[in-house]
Amino acid sequence: MADLPVSPPTLDEQAAQALRGILDDPALPVGSTAAGPDGPRIAALREAHDFVSSQKLAVTAAWSPEAAGALVDSLARIDPTLAATLRWHATLAPFLSALPASRPRNALLGNIRRGELFTWATAVGAWTWRDGSAPDAERPLGRADGEIESDEFPGLYDTVLLWEPSASALVALPTHRARLSWEPVEPPTADAGRRWKITLTRVTIHADELVRLETDPRTSPAWREPGGAWPEPGAAWPEPEA
Amino acid sequence: MTAPVSSRRPTGQHEWEATFGRDANGRPVPPKRHVLVLANVLGRPGDTAARHLEAGLAALEERYGYGRDGLLSTVGWGQTWWDQHTEQVGLIGAPSRMSRWEDPVLEQPSAIFHFASDHQDVLDDARETLFGGGDLAQGEYLTVIDVRNGFVGTGLPAQALPSLGIPASSPLLLGFHSVHRGSQATEESITIGSGPLAGGTTAHVSRIELAVERWHALDRDEQAALLFSPTHTAAQVEALTDDAPSDYPKYEQTVAEYGIVGHAQAAARARVNNVPVINRRDFATLDEGRPGTHFVALQRELRDFNNTRAIMNGADGTDYHRGVGARRRNGINAFFDVTRRATFGLPSRAHRAYPSRRS
C-alpha cells in the first residue's frame, strides 16, 4: 500500500504499558457515558480507544489483512475486550485498502492513517434519503433518516460504515455528525450482548462519503467477518490500484 | 476591595470588567454569584414582547447599580431564535461535539440570561422579576427550560466542598486562579464591529463536570504540571498575578521531556500574537449535586472558541511522547467531561430584546 506510511507507529512496550495503565485505572468520565448501561466498561474502553487513535496504533490495519490480524492479536495480549472492540476496524481497514482508488475511498484511508477508528453497522433497520436518492456529483449534499445498529458503543469510533443498497454504496457516517444519536437496545441478548441503535434525523451526508461498489461488500471475496479466519498471505484479495 | 458601581451602562452587554476591581495581587475579581436562565420563546414575539422584556431588564438596572456590588447581566440569543424569528439565518451556528471522548447534549434554547452579582439575593430578585409572577414577568413570551447556578471567588470552593482540601485562596474548584492579567481576550477585542451583533459578541456556554475527588487526590505540583505546565511548581503558579507561565513556544520540547501536556501551555497556542481570543466568564457549580463548571466563553466569532478548544485538547501531545494519551497525562482532559453545549449571539444593549425580529 504505497499511500500509507512506511513506518507506522507500532504497539511497542511503552504504548502497551500505557494501555494497561488506562484499562487498570481509567479516567472515568464524570458525566454522561459512565452513567449509562455498562458505563464503566465503556469509559475505560473509550479512553483506551482515544489512546490507540491518538497514537495511531491501528494504522497498520490498513496495510494488509495479516497486519490487521497481528494488530488484533497484539491488542488481545493486552486486553481481549479491547481487541474485540477493534475487530471491525481490523476488517474494514484492509478491505478499504483493497478497493480501487477513488476520492471517497482515499479520504477514508487518509482518516485511518490519521488514527480514526471504524466500525460496521451490523443492522440497517431503516434508511431514507430525504431527496429520494443519494447525493451525487450533481447534488453533492444529501440528507438521510435512518436507524442502524452497532454491536459496540458508537462513541468508541469515529466512523460507522454501512451498506446502502439503493445507492449501491458504502456510506461512511461520522459518529459526531449533527442530528445523529444513539441509545442501547434493550435488553442485551445472550449471544450478541449489548447492541446500540443509532438514529439519524435529517443527517447531512456528502457524496464523497459514499464509496460506490457494484455489490454488497459482504459478498466480496475480500470481506472477512470479524472472528472469521484471516486470509492466508497472498490469498484472494483484490490488488489495490495505485 | 470594594468594586465600583455605576449607573452608566456601556453599549456592550458583555462589558463588565471595568466594574470588577482587583484583588490584593492585582488580579481581576469577577462577581461571586452567577445564574444562567435558559429559555425558549413562545409564539412569535413582536414589539409588545420586546418592550416588555426591555422594561423588565431596565427595571433591574434601575434597581441595582452596574457592577459586582449591584447587578451585571447579558441576554444572548441562540440559533433557533436567529434562524426561526429573524432574517439572520445562520448567524449563530449550532453547538457541536468538540472532542473525541465527549457526548454533550447539544442544546438550542432560544435565549440565555446571565446574571452576576456578589449578592445572591440580587440574583434571586432578578430571576423572580423576570420569571416569577409579577408585572415584569416574561412568562407570556418566554418559558424557562433550565436554571444554572454557581459561584467564583476566593474561599468559596473550599467552603462548598470542605472535604476535598481545596486551598482557601482558590476561587475555583481545581484549586488555582485561572484569570490573571493578560490571560483573557479584552472586551474590546471580542466586540463585533458591524452587522446584527454590532457592539455585542458571541457566547459559548457549556456545562462541565469535574472529577474533583480524583483531581484533589493529586499533589499540588502534579496539579500545577497538568493545569499549567510541567516546568512550573504549584508554589510558582500560586504566586502568579500576570499571565500564566505557558511557555507555549516550548510546548513540543516540554511534552517530549516530561511526558505531560500542561493545559494552559497547550491552550495558549490558540492565541493570536500572544493575545488570547476568548474571554472566560466561567464559574463553579454544584448543580444536580455534580461539581463542575458553567463555562461561559465570550469571543468575537464562535470559531475563536472552537479553535481554542481544539488546540487545548492537545491532540498532538501524543506525537511527542508515547506515554501521553488523548486524556492520560494530557492537561486536565482526564478530569472533566462536557455534558452540555450551547451557542448564542449577544447583541448590544440597545438590541438585547428579541433582536432583529421579523416584522
XYZ file of C-alpha atoms in Angstrom:
601
model
C 0.000 0.000 0.000
C 2.138 2.763 -1.297
C -0.026 5.526 0.117
C 0.499 4.504 3.722
C 3.470 5.481 5.853
C 6.499 3.260 5.564
C 6.944 3.005 9.317
C 3.642 3.451 11.097
C 3.560 3.684 14.873
C 3.694 0.261 16.457
C 2.316 -1.156 19.626
C 5.627 -1.160 21.453
C 6.122 -1.887 25.123
C 5.773 1.750 26.118
C 2.426 2.043 24.374
C 1.327 -1.330 25.748
C 2.210 -0.182 29.238
C 0.192 2.991 28.778
C -2.790 0.990 27.549
C -2.589 -1.365 30.517
C -2.440 1.670 32.789
C -5.532 3.150 31.183
C -7.518 -0.073 31.421
C -6.406 -0.730 35.008
C -7.062 2.793 36.182
C -9.172 4.651 33.642
C -10.031 8.294 33.978
C -13.713 7.564 34.280
C -15.720 10.392 32.853
C -17.871 12.093 35.390
C -20.742 12.741 33.072
C -22.855 11.032 30.545
C -21.136 7.888 29.375
C -20.337 6.295 32.700
C -23.869 6.913 33.877
C -25.303 4.743 31.104
C -25.527 0.990 30.860
C -22.196 -0.735 31.046
C -20.768 2.722 31.677
C -17.512 1.993 33.499
C -16.502 -0.614 30.916
C -17.329 1.712 28.042
C -15.498 4.590 29.665
C -12.330 2.537 30.103
C -12.513 1.263 26.538
C -13.155 4.733 25.242
C -10.066 6.093 26.884
C -8.104 3.142 25.508
C -9.521 3.866 22.044
C -8.562 7.513 22.465
C -5.028 6.358 23.123
C -4.985 3.910 20.214
C -6.364 6.621 17.953
C -4.120 9.445 19.103
C -1.030 7.245 18.932
C -2.182 5.985 15.528
C -1.630 2.425 16.671
C -4.340 0.999 14.421
C -2.948 2.485 11.220
C -1.221 -0.778 10.418
C -4.593 -2.482 9.990
C -4.897 -0.849 6.593
C -1.668 -2.378 5.358
C -2.897 -5.896 4.885
C -5.186 -8.432 6.465
C -2.143 -10.014 8.052
C -1.136 -6.719 9.630
C -4.699 -6.217 10.795
C -4.711 -9.672 12.339
C -1.397 -9.006 14.011
C -2.762 -5.775 15.456
C -5.765 -7.559 16.948
C -3.535 -10.306 18.318
C -1.176 -7.837 19.942
C -4.082 -5.911 21.461
C -5.585 -9.160 22.716
C -2.407 -9.853 24.662
C -3.039 -6.575 26.482
C -6.784 -6.925 26.827
C -9.062 -9.273 24.864
C -12.049 -6.971 25.254
C -10.156 -4.060 23.790
C -9.062 -6.239 20.885
C -12.642 -7.334 20.322
C -13.839 -3.737 20.035
C -11.391 -3.171 17.200
C -12.158 -6.295 15.223
C -14.441 -4.456 12.790
C -11.759 -1.840 12.256
C -9.320 -4.648 11.517
C -11.771 -5.990 8.963
C -12.756 -2.725 7.338
C -9.342 -1.055 7.057
C -7.745 -3.715 4.841
C -10.990 -4.093 2.910
C -10.986 -0.372 2.086
C -7.316 -0.562 1.169
C -8.093 -3.292 -1.296
C -10.770 -1.299 -3.102
C -9.978 0.630 -6.263
C -8.779 4.156 -5.653
C -11.448 6.823 -5.553
C -11.848 10.118 -3.770
C -14.175 8.697 -1.059
C -12.108 5.565 -0.514
C -8.872 7.548 -0.391
C -10.363 10.000 2.072
C -11.373 7.176 4.386
C -7.900 5.672 4.206
C -6.489 9.104 4.979
C -8.688 9.250 8.046
C -7.495 5.829 9.142
C -3.923 6.974 8.639
C -4.640 9.909 10.948
C -5.762 7.469 13.602
C -9.512 7.272 13.103
C -11.250 4.092 14.167
C -14.064 2.497 12.187
C -16.887 0.123 12.922
C -19.636 -1.554 10.924
C -23.392 -1.143 11.109
C -24.436 -4.669 11.956
C -28.041 -3.931 11.014
C -29.753 -1.270 8.922
C -33.336 -1.124 10.133
C -34.422 1.867 8.109
C -32.831 4.246 5.658
C -34.383 7.053 3.641
C -32.861 9.785 1.546
C -34.912 12.944 2.003
C -34.431 13.877 -1.647
C -35.409 10.444 -2.839
C -31.902 9.352 -3.746
C -28.334 9.515 -2.504
C -26.197 12.579 -3.115
C -24.086 12.561 -6.241
C -21.785 14.810 -8.236
C -24.679 16.969 -9.381
C -26.189 17.267 -5.920
C -23.312 16.646 -3.502
C -25.217 17.078 -0.250
C -27.976 14.723 0.820
C -29.958 14.250 3.987
C -30.776 10.876 5.428
C -33.107 9.494 8.069
C -32.440 6.082 9.406
C -31.974 3.574 12.154
C -28.905 1.389 12.184
C -27.258 -0.804 14.780
C -23.776 -1.194 16.100
C -22.534 -4.057 18.236
C -20.471 -1.709 20.394
C -20.880 1.748 21.901
C -20.742 4.047 18.849
C -18.766 6.704 20.706
C -15.763 4.387 20.628
C -15.437 5.044 16.915
C -15.023 7.922 14.535
C -16.934 6.411 11.644
C -19.636 3.827 11.127
C -19.652 2.162 7.712
C -22.875 0.726 6.341
C -24.073 -0.792 3.113
C -26.808 1.242 1.432
C -28.166 -0.853 -1.435
C -30.309 1.833 -3.078
C -27.158 3.887 -3.642
C -25.034 0.788 -4.157
C -22.521 2.353 -1.841
C -20.746 2.069 1.438
C -21.818 5.065 3.475
C -19.196 6.462 5.860
C -21.088 8.039 8.710
C -19.057 10.132 11.175
C -20.325 9.489 14.681
C -20.034 13.169 15.584
C -22.302 14.298 12.753
C -25.137 16.609 13.830
C -28.588 15.062 14.391
C -27.140 11.617 14.936
C -27.820 9.998 18.295
C -27.569 6.575 19.859
C -29.105 4.556 22.641
C -28.728 0.989 23.874
C -31.028 -1.670 22.514
C -32.796 -3.281 25.434
C -32.441 -5.905 26.600
C -28.960 -7.184 25.772
C -29.042 -10.567 24.131
C -27.214 -13.561 25.448
C -25.401 -14.225 22.181
C -24.689 -10.712 20.916
C -24.513 -8.787 24.179
C -25.316 -5.099 24.200
C -26.277 -3.548 20.875
C -26.754 0.142 20.128
C -29.361 1.785 17.956
C -28.074 4.784 16.035
C -30.773 7.159 14.875
C -30.292 9.620 12.033
C -32.643 12.542 11.675
C -32.023 14.660 8.621
C -28.303 13.892 8.833
C -26.229 15.582 6.164
C -24.129 13.262 4.041
C -21.764 14.328 1.273
C -21.386 12.461 -1.975
C -17.733 11.966 -1.095
C -18.808 9.939 1.906
C -20.215 7.257 -0.373
C -17.858 4.594 -1.678
C -19.631 3.200 -4.721
C -19.478 -0.563 -5.100
C -21.102 -2.871 -7.573
C -22.285 -5.325 -4.955
C -22.772 -5.723 -1.249
C -19.248 -5.804 0.197
C -20.162 -8.836 2.266
C -20.329 -10.840 -0.935
C -16.798 -9.870 -1.880
C -14.034 -12.457 -1.552
C -12.045 -9.785 0.259
C -14.627 -9.495 3.017
C -13.815 -11.189 6.301
C -16.295 -11.259 9.143
C -14.610 -10.437 12.447
C -13.686 -13.570 14.234
C -13.546 -15.482 10.977
C -10.402 -16.910 9.555
C -7.943 -14.342 8.302
C -6.972 -14.960 4.723
C -3.718 -16.646 4.035
C -0.988 -14.323 2.838
C -1.465 -13.701 -0.850
C -4.974 -15.132 -0.871
C -7.787 -13.758 -2.970
C -7.569 -10.112 -2.016
C -8.031 -7.839 -4.977
C -4.985 -5.862 -5.907
C -5.380 -2.214 -4.983
C -4.914 0.396 -7.599
C -2.260 2.994 -7.143
C -11.607 45.769 47.916
C -14.861 47.490 47.060
C -15.859 47.193 43.450
C -17.121 50.249 41.626
C -20.811 50.516 40.951
C -22.059 52.770 38.217
C -25.350 53.993 36.853
C -23.791 54.132 33.374
C -24.376 51.109 31.194
C -21.947 50.506 28.358
C -23.072 49.771 24.825
C -21.984 46.160 25.005
C -23.903 43.953 27.399
C -20.703 41.985 27.911
C -18.674 44.968 29.082
C -18.420 44.022 32.726
C -14.728 44.151 33.531
C -14.410 47.828 34.366
C -16.524 47.045 37.412
C -14.521 44.033 38.596
C -11.889 45.724 40.689
C -8.689 43.880 41.652
C -7.555 41.664 44.473
C -4.522 42.434 46.599
C -2.309 40.909 43.915
C -3.844 42.907 41.117
C -5.888 40.082 39.660
C -9.382 40.892 38.318
C -12.198 39.831 40.642
C -15.403 38.760 38.911
C -18.785 38.707 40.675
C -19.103 35.925 43.225
C -22.543 34.631 42.339
C -23.946 33.735 38.948
C -27.154 32.369 37.473
C -27.888 31.299 33.925
C -31.518 31.081 32.822
C -32.155 29.257 29.548
C -35.475 29.947 27.892
C -37.467 29.277 24.780
C -39.718 31.812 23.131
C -43.442 31.195 22.926
C -45.136 32.032 19.674
C -43.807 34.932 17.653
C -42.782 37.732 19.993
C -43.309 41.164 18.458
C -42.882 44.757 19.503
C -45.020 44.354 22.602
C -42.928 41.451 23.817
C -39.725 43.365 23.117
C -40.927 46.398 25.037
C -41.966 44.174 27.931
C -38.599 42.429 28.107
C -36.720 45.681 27.835
C -38.887 47.130 30.600
C -38.025 44.206 32.857
C -34.309 44.452 32.204
C -34.334 48.231 32.568
C -36.191 47.967 35.854
C -33.500 45.672 37.215
C -30.830 48.074 36.043
C -32.674 50.903 37.735
C -32.943 48.880 40.931
C -29.298 47.860 41.139
C -26.051 49.588 40.303
C -23.892 48.374 37.461
C -21.194 46.217 38.957
C -20.367 43.355 41.246
C -21.981 45.039 44.201
C -25.111 45.549 42.095
C -26.075 43.515 39.061
C -24.409 42.593 35.790
C -26.361 40.905 33.030
C -26.350 39.744 29.457
C -29.072 38.345 27.243
C -27.993 36.071 24.436
C -29.990 34.555 21.602
C -29.435 31.090 20.194
C -29.561 29.579 16.746
C -33.261 28.798 16.956
C -34.042 32.458 17.570
C -31.935 33.740 14.712
C -32.998 31.062 12.259
C -36.701 30.996 13.050
C -37.519 34.563 14.008
C -35.131 36.780 12.063
C -33.698 37.182 8.598
C -30.251 36.346 10.003
C -30.387 32.639 9.268
C -27.064 31.003 10.055
C -25.758 33.912 12.104
C -25.156 31.601 15.062
C -24.016 28.076 14.344
C -25.291 25.086 16.279
C -23.045 23.723 19.017
C -21.134 20.576 18.281
C -19.124 17.841 19.937
C -15.583 19.124 20.430
C -13.501 16.159 21.426
C -13.447 12.503 20.665
C -14.440 11.472 24.161
C -17.381 13.733 24.880
C -21.101 13.212 24.265
C -22.619 16.527 25.280
C -26.254 17.356 24.911
C -26.195 19.915 22.105
C -28.722 22.446 23.274
C -30.536 25.001 21.194
C -32.533 27.219 23.525
C -33.878 30.462 22.147
C -32.246 32.639 24.777
C -29.938 32.739 27.764
C -29.903 35.257 30.581
C -26.682 35.562 32.567
C -26.975 37.450 35.841
C -23.991 38.049 38.104
C -23.557 39.798 41.411
C -21.716 39.472 44.685
C -25.095 39.069 46.345
C -27.296 36.020 45.917
C -30.407 37.975 46.919
C -29.877 40.294 43.940
C -29.787 37.301 41.595
C -32.857 35.823 43.241
C -34.686 39.091 42.735
C -33.605 39.364 39.095
C -34.867 35.871 38.420
C -38.120 36.439 40.261
C -38.687 39.748 38.498
C -38.324 38.302 35.008
C -39.503 34.753 35.511
C -41.744 34.891 38.563
C -45.321 36.108 38.734
C -45.085 39.911 38.890
C -45.897 42.627 36.398
C -42.499 42.406 34.744
C -42.528 38.626 34.385
C -41.936 37.346 30.875
C -43.989 34.159 31.034
C -46.293 35.237 28.241
C -43.386 35.229 25.783
C -40.665 33.077 27.335
C -40.684 29.695 29.032
C -37.787 28.772 31.265
C -36.189 25.439 30.390
C -33.228 25.417 32.772
C -31.666 27.422 35.560
C -27.993 27.023 36.447
C -26.286 28.462 39.493
C -22.744 28.889 40.596
C -20.016 30.813 42.301
C -16.467 32.009 41.842
C -14.310 33.661 44.433
C -11.605 33.170 46.965
C -12.622 30.610 49.559
C -15.989 29.730 48.045
C -14.939 26.328 46.611
C -13.298 25.359 49.905
C -16.496 26.261 51.728
C -18.656 24.381 49.245
C -16.630 21.158 49.274
C -14.668 21.218 52.543
C -13.698 17.543 52.410
C -11.523 17.993 49.332
C -8.891 20.216 50.880
C -9.185 22.889 48.203
C -6.920 25.775 49.203
C -8.825 28.606 50.833
C -7.110 31.001 48.446
C -8.655 29.369 45.386
C -11.621 30.869 43.558
C -12.336 27.729 41.509
C -12.789 24.015 42.137
C -9.466 22.959 40.617
C -7.653 24.901 43.315
C -5.873 27.628 41.363
C -6.620 31.035 39.908
C -7.353 30.860 36.206
C -7.754 34.537 35.436
C -4.624 36.641 35.528
C -3.673 39.938 33.987
C -3.267 39.303 30.277
C -4.799 35.846 30.262
C -8.095 36.995 28.802
C -9.152 38.459 25.493
C -10.078 42.063 26.139
C -13.703 43.051 25.933
C -12.780 45.486 23.191
C -11.163 42.772 21.103
C -14.198 40.480 21.277
C -16.687 43.199 20.390
C -18.239 42.769 16.964
C -17.925 45.789 14.720
C -20.805 45.502 12.311
C -23.918 43.534 11.447
C -26.787 42.398 13.641
C -24.461 41.814 16.573
C -22.589 45.142 16.220
C -21.457 46.252 19.647
C -22.066 42.772 21.006
C -20.282 39.447 20.899
C -20.877 35.694 20.822
C -21.097 33.225 23.680
C -20.406 29.529 24.026
C -21.935 28.077 27.175
C -21.061 24.605 28.372
C -21.712 22.536 31.469
C -18.580 20.757 32.561
C -18.462 18.069 35.223
C -15.204 17.797 37.107
C -13.730 14.716 38.748
C -12.818 16.800 41.776
C -12.058 13.888 44.084
C -9.550 12.354 41.681
C -8.087 15.762 40.954
C -7.567 16.646 44.575
C -6.007 13.244 45.238
C -3.034 14.536 43.214
C -0.399 16.554 44.980
C -0.215 20.259 44.252
C 2.808 20.048 41.995
C 1.142 17.344 39.894
C -1.903 19.565 39.603
C 0.230 22.545 38.591
C 2.001 20.475 35.940
C -1.250 19.326 34.370
C -3.111 22.612 34.740
C -0.300 24.960 33.690
C 2.992 23.426 32.611
C 5.280 20.696 33.947
C 8.093 23.234 34.154
C 6.364 25.044 36.999
C 5.675 24.147 40.607
C 2.481 24.817 42.496
C 4.220 27.487 44.552
C 5.291 29.314 41.413
C 1.802 29.132 39.958
C 0.137 30.308 43.170
C 2.279 33.422 43.119
C 1.165 34.420 39.658
C -0.552 37.709 39.117
C 0.261 38.231 35.497
C -0.224 35.858 32.640
C 0.244 32.155 33.336
C 3.691 30.738 32.500
C 2.513 28.989 29.415
C 5.845 28.925 27.543
C 3.831 27.696 24.641
C 6.600 28.082 22.052
C 8.349 25.319 24.026
C 5.285 23.082 24.037
C 6.728 20.252 21.970
C 10.006 20.271 23.851
C 8.272 20.277 27.219
C 5.942 17.415 26.334
C 8.827 15.364 24.969
C 10.918 15.969 28.053
C 8.302 15.496 30.768
C 5.671 13.298 29.115
C 2.998 15.685 30.337
C 0.871 18.221 28.489
C 0.157 21.337 30.505
C -3.394 22.541 29.928
C -2.548 26.253 29.904
C 0.527 25.629 27.812
C -1.481 23.729 25.216
C -4.365 26.194 25.166
C -2.110 29.241 24.894
C -1.155 28.129 21.403
C -4.553 29.357 20.268
C -3.529 32.933 20.991
C -3.009 35.401 18.196
C 0.178 37.439 18.657
C 0.227 36.123 22.234
C -3.179 37.630 22.917
C -5.993 35.269 23.955
C -9.048 35.247 21.710
C -11.661 34.214 24.261
C -12.856 35.954 27.385
C -13.761 33.418 30.069
C -16.647 34.041 32.445
C -16.639 30.575 33.965
C -17.863 29.819 37.445
C -18.025 26.771 39.682
C -21.229 24.899 40.328
C -22.707 22.100 42.393
C -25.867 21.911 40.278
C -27.567 18.494 40.450
C -25.025 17.541 43.078
C -22.344 17.260 40.415
C -19.324 19.508 40.986
C -18.212 21.309 37.888
C -18.131 24.463 35.922
C -20.510 26.512 33.883
C -18.080 27.640 31.232
C -19.241 30.851 29.623
C -16.800 31.920 26.929
C -17.188 35.163 25.013
C -15.455 35.747 21.706
C -15.873 37.800 18.578
C -16.523 34.712 16.495
C -17.612 31.317 17.705
C -14.771 29.796 15.735
C -12.369 31.546 18.115
C -13.760 29.317 20.839
C -13.725 26.262 18.608
C -10.094 26.856 17.697
C -9.089 27.384 21.296
C -10.862 24.246 22.398
C -9.392 22.160 19.588
C -5.879 23.300 20.428
C -6.498 22.895 24.139
C -7.313 19.245 23.528
C -3.591 18.708 22.983
C -4.293 16.008 20.446
C -0.774 16.461 19.096
C 0.771 15.867 22.511
C 0.792 12.197 21.682
C 3.225 12.911 18.856
C 5.934 13.985 21.269
C 5.785 11.296 23.949
C 4.436 7.743 23.864
C 3.121 7.981 27.410
C 0.800 10.863 26.566
C -2.718 9.972 25.511
C -5.726 11.920 24.389
C -6.645 12.189 28.050
C -3.879 10.473 30.000
C -1.154 12.884 31.151
C -2.768 15.419 28.846
C -3.724 18.586 30.704
C -6.980 18.285 32.577
C -8.562 16.152 29.845
C -8.843 13.164 32.158
C -10.628 15.179 34.820
C -13.521 16.820 33.030
C -16.467 15.896 30.903
C -18.555 18.365 28.928
C -22.181 17.351 29.280
C -23.938 20.271 27.593
C -23.081 22.852 24.965
C -24.968 25.818 23.578
C -24.137 28.827 21.431
C -25.525 32.365 21.402
C -25.205 35.800 19.897
C -25.154 38.656 22.406
C -26.441 41.837 20.753
C -25.631 45.272 22.012
C -27.632 46.527 24.970
C -29.902 48.553 22.707
C -30.926 45.446 20.773
C -30.998 42.842 23.514
C -34.764 42.215 23.488
C -35.784 39.844 20.690
C -33.174 41.267 18.316
C -33.611 41.572 14.541
C -37.072 40.038 14.706
C -39.101 39.867 11.537
C -41.901 42.392 11.402
